[in-house]
């Protein structure tokens, strides 16, 4: 069985959770490699809706090992609540099937404060973050003043480090952001307690994963957010602060690129985006509203309404290139059943010129207009479709056109939230 990366090919919320859940059945291990509680992976199983923030979607499959890699940032309170919620829903979550990297960085109270206060201060220029402290925690990681999961298990050295970091962070909070300083004792005690509660899950996950690969176990690397939110290749500065693309699978787990066989890009049959930033195929008005309502396009972490638009083949070609995507899982095709005409953005127009490559600078992207092709909709309910042959011909034409316009084969099409509402278009690629 190959090792596979599942990556969001758009701006997040593509339905990665349900695709990972589907493929998890066929692998031994699922590992999350970046992001943190800003992610909300929704899976509908046995009539229950489960939203996962840190824990890999593989946790819902019996007998699979779930691993949280070093590239993830952990908010211990949310992580522990997530475990409790899963247990209450009847899922096994214990030290045997869940492992957490000792190298993962920890979201501290000052990270959340800084995130929220900065967004307030930026006003109209805000990024539209999830307010979960994600930017500030990654910032501290790179600035070498971060706190790692492993630090919570060593009270003496943690105390000294937290004291030094907090002194600096409090200056920033009070002088720059005009907020109240935070108290050392309170944070120290709270986080030492978290350390006690999570220590059974903590290990050197890079060693664990490489040992498992040596034993011929197969691994699924689960990306969070999406390629267009990647800190290097996304629509900077309107991005998240981690490597949400496939490259993050290596740096965020300590597994080398020679061990990865395939990259599956997950893309919605249309496009959505939460937060600020350019979005050339965005639709405003009635049609955009209809897409949002039909697709239930509200953030699973923040509840914010998502911005909606038509499928953008330009950004998808780019995503496929920078992530080495070898196949696509196309989700939510059923949502388009409500439209009699459907558009695909196949190029952009910038200052009167047609461009086919996704611009690398935001100032150009901001001023790009979409060039559309219009195709007929199918206006039929797809909920009972079990085979490609049963799809209306217009839906098949839409899938074909997406494959052609992006240059990437579509392997999986999902037609609804629950596990069984999915069709495979090609022979099993795994
Ligand atoms: P942050 O990750 O909270 O710093 O937010 C930065 C940007 O990424 C904002 O536009 C968020 O809306 C977006 N973002 C973060 N996580 C997700 C996600 O899981 N799905 C979609 N957008 C996200």
XYZ file of C-alpha atoms and ligand atoms in Angstrom:
453
model
C 0.000 0.000 0.000
C 1.471 3.391 -0.961
C 1.980 6.334 1.375
C -0.338 9.119 0.326
C -0.713 12.820 1.084
C -4.236 14.250 1.068
C -4.081 17.986 0.535
C -6.702 20.706 0.118
C -6.352 22.069 -3.414
C -8.271 25.323 -2.835
C -8.715 27.667 0.169
C -9.605 24.974 2.690
C -12.978 23.390 3.549
C -12.821 21.146 0.484
C -14.096 18.137 2.428
C -10.703 16.622 3.252
C -12.068 15.068 6.447
C -14.573 12.881 4.607
C -12.025 11.862 1.958
C -9.412 11.024 4.600
C -12.033 9.052 6.488
C -12.784 7.127 3.288
C -9.166 6.302 2.489
C -8.244 5.677 6.123
C -10.009 2.344 5.768
C -7.225 1.205 3.439
C -4.138 2.459 5.352
C -2.580 1.677 8.738
C -1.769 5.142 10.023
C -3.211 8.646 9.570
C -0.981 11.584 10.493
C -1.827 15.297 10.662
C 1.141 17.423 9.667
C 0.301 21.114 10.141
C -2.291 23.590 11.352
C -4.090 23.326 14.631
C -7.493 24.128 16.037
C -8.130 26.519 13.129
C -8.979 23.354 11.159
C -12.403 21.777 11.420
C -12.669 18.446 9.631
C -16.273 17.345 9.462
C -17.221 13.693 9.077
C -20.748 12.320 9.078
C -20.914 8.714 10.222
C -23.816 6.631 11.572
C -25.961 9.754 11.457
C -23.543 11.601 13.766
C -21.617 14.705 12.720
C -18.111 14.775 14.164
C -15.873 17.831 13.842
C -12.171 17.230 14.418
C -9.723 20.068 15.049
C -6.391 18.414 15.894
C -7.028 14.700 15.824
C -6.623 12.971 12.438
C -9.818 11.821 10.777
C -8.480 8.240 10.987
C -9.527 8.128 14.651
C -13.043 7.189 13.522
C -11.770 3.943 11.971
C -11.166 1.016 14.266
C -7.675 -0.428 14.374
C -5.967 2.615 12.827
C -3.203 4.574 14.469
C -3.695 8.368 14.551
C -0.644 10.569 14.858
C -0.310 14.314 15.403
C 2.990 15.328 13.858
C 5.549 17.929 14.905
C 4.222 20.477 12.365
C 0.854 20.734 14.129
C 0.271 23.355 16.828
C -1.666 22.048 19.806
C -4.143 23.905 21.946
C -4.207 21.469 24.890
C -7.605 22.534 26.191
C -9.301 22.059 22.815
C -7.352 18.830 22.235
C -8.539 17.347 25.552
C -12.136 18.436 24.892
C -11.939 16.808 21.477
C -10.859 13.516 23.061
C -13.747 13.689 25.538
C -16.270 14.422 22.778
C -15.032 11.490 20.706
C -15.219 9.159 23.703
C -18.729 10.387 24.512
C -19.721 9.572 20.908
C -18.472 5.999 21.450
C -15.058 6.152 19.770
C -11.933 4.602 21.254
C -9.280 7.241 21.903
C -6.384 6.198 24.082
C -2.625 5.959 24.296
C -2.671 2.972 21.983
C -4.386 4.567 18.963
C -3.395 8.238 19.351
C 0.137 9.646 19.458
C 1.265 13.238 19.758
C 4.683 14.578 18.779
C 6.824 15.920 21.605
C 8.112 18.461 19.064
C 4.687 19.959 18.261
C 4.389 23.550 19.461
C 1.797 24.577 22.022
C -0.727 27.390 21.628
C -0.424 29.539 24.753
C -2.988 32.058 26.071
C -0.899 34.983 24.801
C -1.025 33.603 21.261
C -4.804 33.811 21.199
C -4.783 37.270 22.797
C -2.273 38.567 20.262
C -4.191 37.023 17.329
C -7.494 38.631 18.333
C -6.033 41.990 19.397
C -4.022 42.323 16.181
C -7.010 41.606 13.989
C -8.998 44.242 15.886
C -6.200 46.743 15.422
C -5.847 46.016 11.710
C -9.519 46.835 11.088
C -10.260 46.784 7.366
C -6.826 45.318 6.609
C -7.346 42.271 8.817
C -6.578 38.758 7.555
C -9.843 37.336 8.895
C -8.102 34.705 11.031
C -9.932 32.092 13.070
C -8.712 33.785 16.271
C -7.165 30.533 17.507
C -3.656 31.944 17.977
C -2.285 30.138 14.934
C -0.210 32.970 13.397
C 1.392 33.978 16.728
C 2.285 30.402 17.722
C 4.017 29.682 14.391
C 5.686 33.078 14.653
C 7.139 32.087 18.043
C 8.264 28.750 16.634
C 10.299 30.459 13.924
C 11.515 33.148 16.342
C 12.821 30.340 18.609
C 10.732 31.376 21.577
C 8.081 28.651 21.270
C 6.928 26.137 23.884
C 6.810 22.534 22.704
C 4.633 19.686 23.929
C 7.770 18.044 25.369
C 8.457 21.177 27.450
C 5.216 20.683 29.394
C 6.642 17.430 30.750
C 9.701 19.123 32.295
C 8.378 21.590 34.907
C 11.700 23.164 35.862
C 12.940 24.052 32.423
C 9.366 24.939 31.340
C 9.110 27.405 34.216
C 12.318 29.208 33.239
C 11.391 29.309 29.562
C 7.828 30.485 30.141
C 9.051 33.217 32.495
C 11.435 34.589 29.874
C 8.974 34.318 26.980
C 6.079 35.780 28.941
C 8.095 38.804 29.981
C 8.684 39.601 26.339
C 5.134 38.749 25.199
C 3.628 40.875 27.990
C 5.631 43.854 26.804
C 4.231 43.313 23.332
C 0.684 42.899 24.635
C 0.759 45.997 26.816
C 2.923 48.418 24.825
C 1.980 47.533 21.263
C -1.521 46.138 21.539
C -2.639 48.042 24.661
C -3.946 44.883 26.371
C -3.601 43.610 29.933
C -0.493 41.525 30.777
C -0.922 37.828 31.589
C 0.000 36.186 34.876
C 2.841 33.684 34.988
C 1.552 31.479 37.858
C -1.865 30.942 36.322
C -0.479 29.896 32.936
C 2.276 27.762 34.443
C -0.106 25.774 36.641
C -2.689 25.336 33.894
C -0.139 24.074 31.368
C 1.677 21.764 33.784
C -1.735 20.200 34.423
C -2.239 19.772 30.673
C 1.200 18.154 30.492
C 0.082 15.580 33.073
C -3.132 14.909 31.136
C -1.528 14.466 27.725
C 1.763 12.805 28.588
C 0.547 9.300 27.798
C 0.066 10.274 24.136
C 3.431 12.001 23.742
C 6.291 10.403 21.841
C 8.920 10.964 19.147
C 6.468 10.544 16.258
C 9.111 10.873 13.530
C 10.842 7.770 14.850
C 7.518 5.994 15.263
C 6.408 6.755 11.680
C 9.720 5.779 10.093
C 9.806 2.534 12.072
C 6.285 1.761 10.844
C 7.273 2.499 7.240
C 10.211 0.094 7.657
C 7.651 -2.508 8.713
C 5.741 -1.827 5.461
C 2.844 -0.066 7.153
C 1.070 2.506 4.977
C 0.610 6.110 5.983
C -1.886 8.759 5.005
C -0.679 12.333 5.581
C -3.704 14.529 6.293
C -3.343 18.187 5.357
C -5.415 20.937 6.940
C -6.583 24.213 5.336
C -5.630 24.292 1.652
C -2.813 24.881 -0.806
C -3.960 28.447 -1.515
C -3.605 29.219 2.211
C -0.055 27.822 2.352
C 2.383 30.329 3.838
C 4.740 30.046 0.833
C 2.442 29.336 -2.094
C -0.862 30.784 -0.932
C -2.321 34.221 -1.550
C 0.094 35.894 0.875
C -0.496 37.689 3.236
C -4.039 36.264 3.255
C -2.821 32.813 4.244
C -2.454 30.665 7.308
C 0.974 30.468 8.926
C 1.907 26.877 8.110
C 2.879 24.734 5.128
C -0.606 23.605 4.200
C 0.632 22.172 0.891
C 2.048 18.719 0.343
C 5.599 19.839 1.234
C 4.435 20.255 4.824
C 3.873 16.499 4.983
C 7.644 15.986 5.226
C 8.640 18.885 7.470
C 5.582 18.354 9.654
C 6.200 14.666 10.338
C 9.903 13.942 9.933
C 9.268 11.503 7.075
C 11.401 12.122 3.998
C 9.994 12.808 0.486
C 11.365 9.517 -0.850
C 8.778 7.737 1.312
C 5.761 9.420 -0.294
C 4.126 7.840 -3.341
C 1.065 9.867 -4.188
C -0.587 13.264 -3.611
C -4.373 13.410 -3.700
C -5.783 16.934 -4.029
C -9.262 17.491 -2.637
C -11.292 20.137 -4.465
C -14.899 21.193 -4.195
C -16.944 21.182 -7.390
C -17.128 24.950 -6.865
C -14.937 27.252 -4.745
C -15.225 28.750 -1.277
C -13.057 30.918 0.900
C -13.358 32.083 4.528
C -11.704 35.276 5.646
C -10.255 38.072 3.558
C -8.144 37.931 0.397
C -8.541 37.791 -3.388
C -10.950 35.297 -4.935
C -11.361 35.891 -8.692
C -14.316 33.545 -9.277
C -16.315 34.761 -6.262
C -20.015 35.290 -6.976
C -21.945 37.885 -5.072
C -25.704 38.338 -4.914
C -28.418 35.776 -5.366
C -26.391 32.992 -7.018
C -23.623 33.215 -4.430
C -26.235 33.086 -1.670
C -27.917 30.069 -3.297
C -24.556 28.249 -3.446
C -23.881 29.049 0.235
C -27.285 27.799 1.349
C -27.288 24.687 -0.869
C -23.763 23.741 0.222
C -24.222 24.657 3.903
C -21.181 26.880 3.509
C -20.565 28.046 7.045
C -17.196 27.561 8.792
C -17.011 24.436 10.981
C -14.620 26.145 13.418
C -15.958 29.701 13.509
C -19.461 29.409 11.985
C -18.619 32.290 9.633
C -20.439 32.316 6.266
C -18.035 31.219 3.540
C -17.574 33.284 0.406
C -18.713 31.217 -2.591
C -17.817 31.116 -6.269
C -17.519 28.956 -9.372
C -14.842 26.312 -9.909
C -11.520 27.974 -10.670
C -9.367 25.837 -12.979
C -6.557 28.434 -13.018
C -5.901 28.171 -9.283
C -6.358 24.412 -9.419
C -3.725 23.984 -12.136
C -1.403 26.014 -9.937
C -2.215 23.930 -6.859
C -1.584 20.763 -8.827
C 1.799 22.104 -9.920
C 3.124 23.335 -6.576
C 1.892 20.263 -4.720
C 2.615 17.563 -7.289
C -1.034 16.475 -7.194
C -1.466 13.151 -8.993
C -5.249 12.763 -8.664
C -8.256 14.774 -7.515
C -11.133 13.963 -5.210
C -13.999 16.210 -6.305
C -16.451 16.885 -3.486
C -19.975 18.285 -3.189
C -20.942 17.757 -6.818
C -24.527 17.234 -5.588
C -24.692 20.879 -4.451
C -24.618 22.001 -8.104
C -27.812 20.058 -8.857
C -29.769 23.210 -8.036
C -28.316 25.219 -10.949
C -29.456 25.149 -14.563
C -26.235 26.787 -15.786
C -22.825 26.201 -14.243
C -19.637 28.140 -14.894
C -15.969 27.135 -14.846
C -13.270 29.782 -14.661
C -10.636 28.693 -17.187
C -8.467 31.838 -17.376
C -8.139 35.316 -15.883
C -8.220 38.686 -17.565
C -5.650 41.142 -16.238
C -5.563 44.668 -17.713
C -7.233 43.399 -20.855
C -4.879 40.441 -21.312
C -5.808 36.790 -20.911
C -3.603 34.944 -18.452
C -3.689 31.241 -17.777
C -1.177 31.006 -14.934
C -2.052 31.875 -11.350
C -0.207 35.140 -10.573
C 2.490 34.947 -7.913
C 1.833 38.457 -6.615
C -1.283 39.498 -4.802
C -1.506 42.917 -6.505
C -1.987 41.192 -9.854
C -4.336 38.542 -8.488
C -6.506 41.181 -6.816
C -7.124 42.778 -10.195
C -7.819 39.605 -12.171
C -11.266 39.041 -13.594
C -12.549 35.538 -14.261
C -12.972 34.230 -17.810
C -15.810 31.726 -17.760
C -17.069 28.834 -19.792
C -20.713 28.044 -19.194
C -22.114 24.547 -19.281
C -25.589 23.126 -18.802
C -26.558 21.957 -15.364
C -28.294 18.621 -14.730
C -30.921 19.756 -12.206
C -31.367 16.212 -10.903
C -30.940 14.834 -7.429
C -27.710 12.802 -7.281
C -28.225 11.247 -3.872
C -28.911 7.730 -5.178
C -26.126 7.636 -7.743
C -23.756 4.751 -7.031
C -21.874 4.506 -10.298
C -20.415 6.938 -12.811
C -22.764 5.483 -15.453
C -25.768 6.676 -13.453
C -24.655 10.293 -13.400
C -26.615 12.588 -15.750
C -24.587 13.234 -18.917
C -24.261 16.942 -18.047
C -22.617 16.012 -14.725
C -20.206 13.701 -16.545
C -19.452 16.477 -19.025
C -18.716 18.794 -16.099
C -16.294 16.275 -14.557
C -14.599 15.738 -17.936
C -14.213 19.466 -18.464
C -12.623 19.892 -15.026
C -10.142 17.094 -15.742
C -9.279 18.668 -19.062
C -9.002 22.226 -17.742
C -6.837 21.245 -14.771
C -4.836 18.487 -16.425
C -5.323 16.187 -13.427
C -7.391 12.974 -13.398
C -10.377 12.849 -11.062
C -10.314 9.680 -9.003
C -13.144 10.162 -6.512
C -16.404 12.121 -6.689
C -18.414 12.706 -3.543
C -22.129 13.332 -3.688
C -23.056 13.959 -0.085
C -21.756 14.140 3.443
C -22.203 10.558 4.556
C -19.602 7.841 4.059
C -21.374 5.892 1.330
C -22.155 8.848 -0.945
C -19.065 8.530 -3.048
C -18.098 7.069 -6.413
C -14.687 5.979 -7.668
C -14.088 6.923 -11.309
C -10.902 4.969 -11.812
C -9.668 1.617 -10.587
C -8.380 1.785 -7.086
C -5.234 3.918 -7.313
C -3.949 2.717 -3.952
P -5.526 31.469 10.770
O -5.105 30.142 10.269
O -6.517 31.406 11.905
O -4.348 32.355 11.093
O -6.318 32.232 9.587
C -5.669 32.675 8.393
C -6.578 32.492 7.183
O -6.760 31.107 6.943
C -7.971 33.091 7.367
O -8.413 33.549 6.098
C -8.813 31.905 7.776
O -10.179 32.064 7.462
C -8.162 30.805 6.938
N -8.329 29.484 7.534
C -7.683 28.972 8.607
N -8.071 27.712 8.856
C -8.978 27.413 7.908
C -9.708 26.222 7.612
O -9.590 25.179 8.260
N -10.540 26.300 6.538
C -10.644 27.415 5.770
N -9.976 28.533 6.003
C -9.143 28.536 7.058
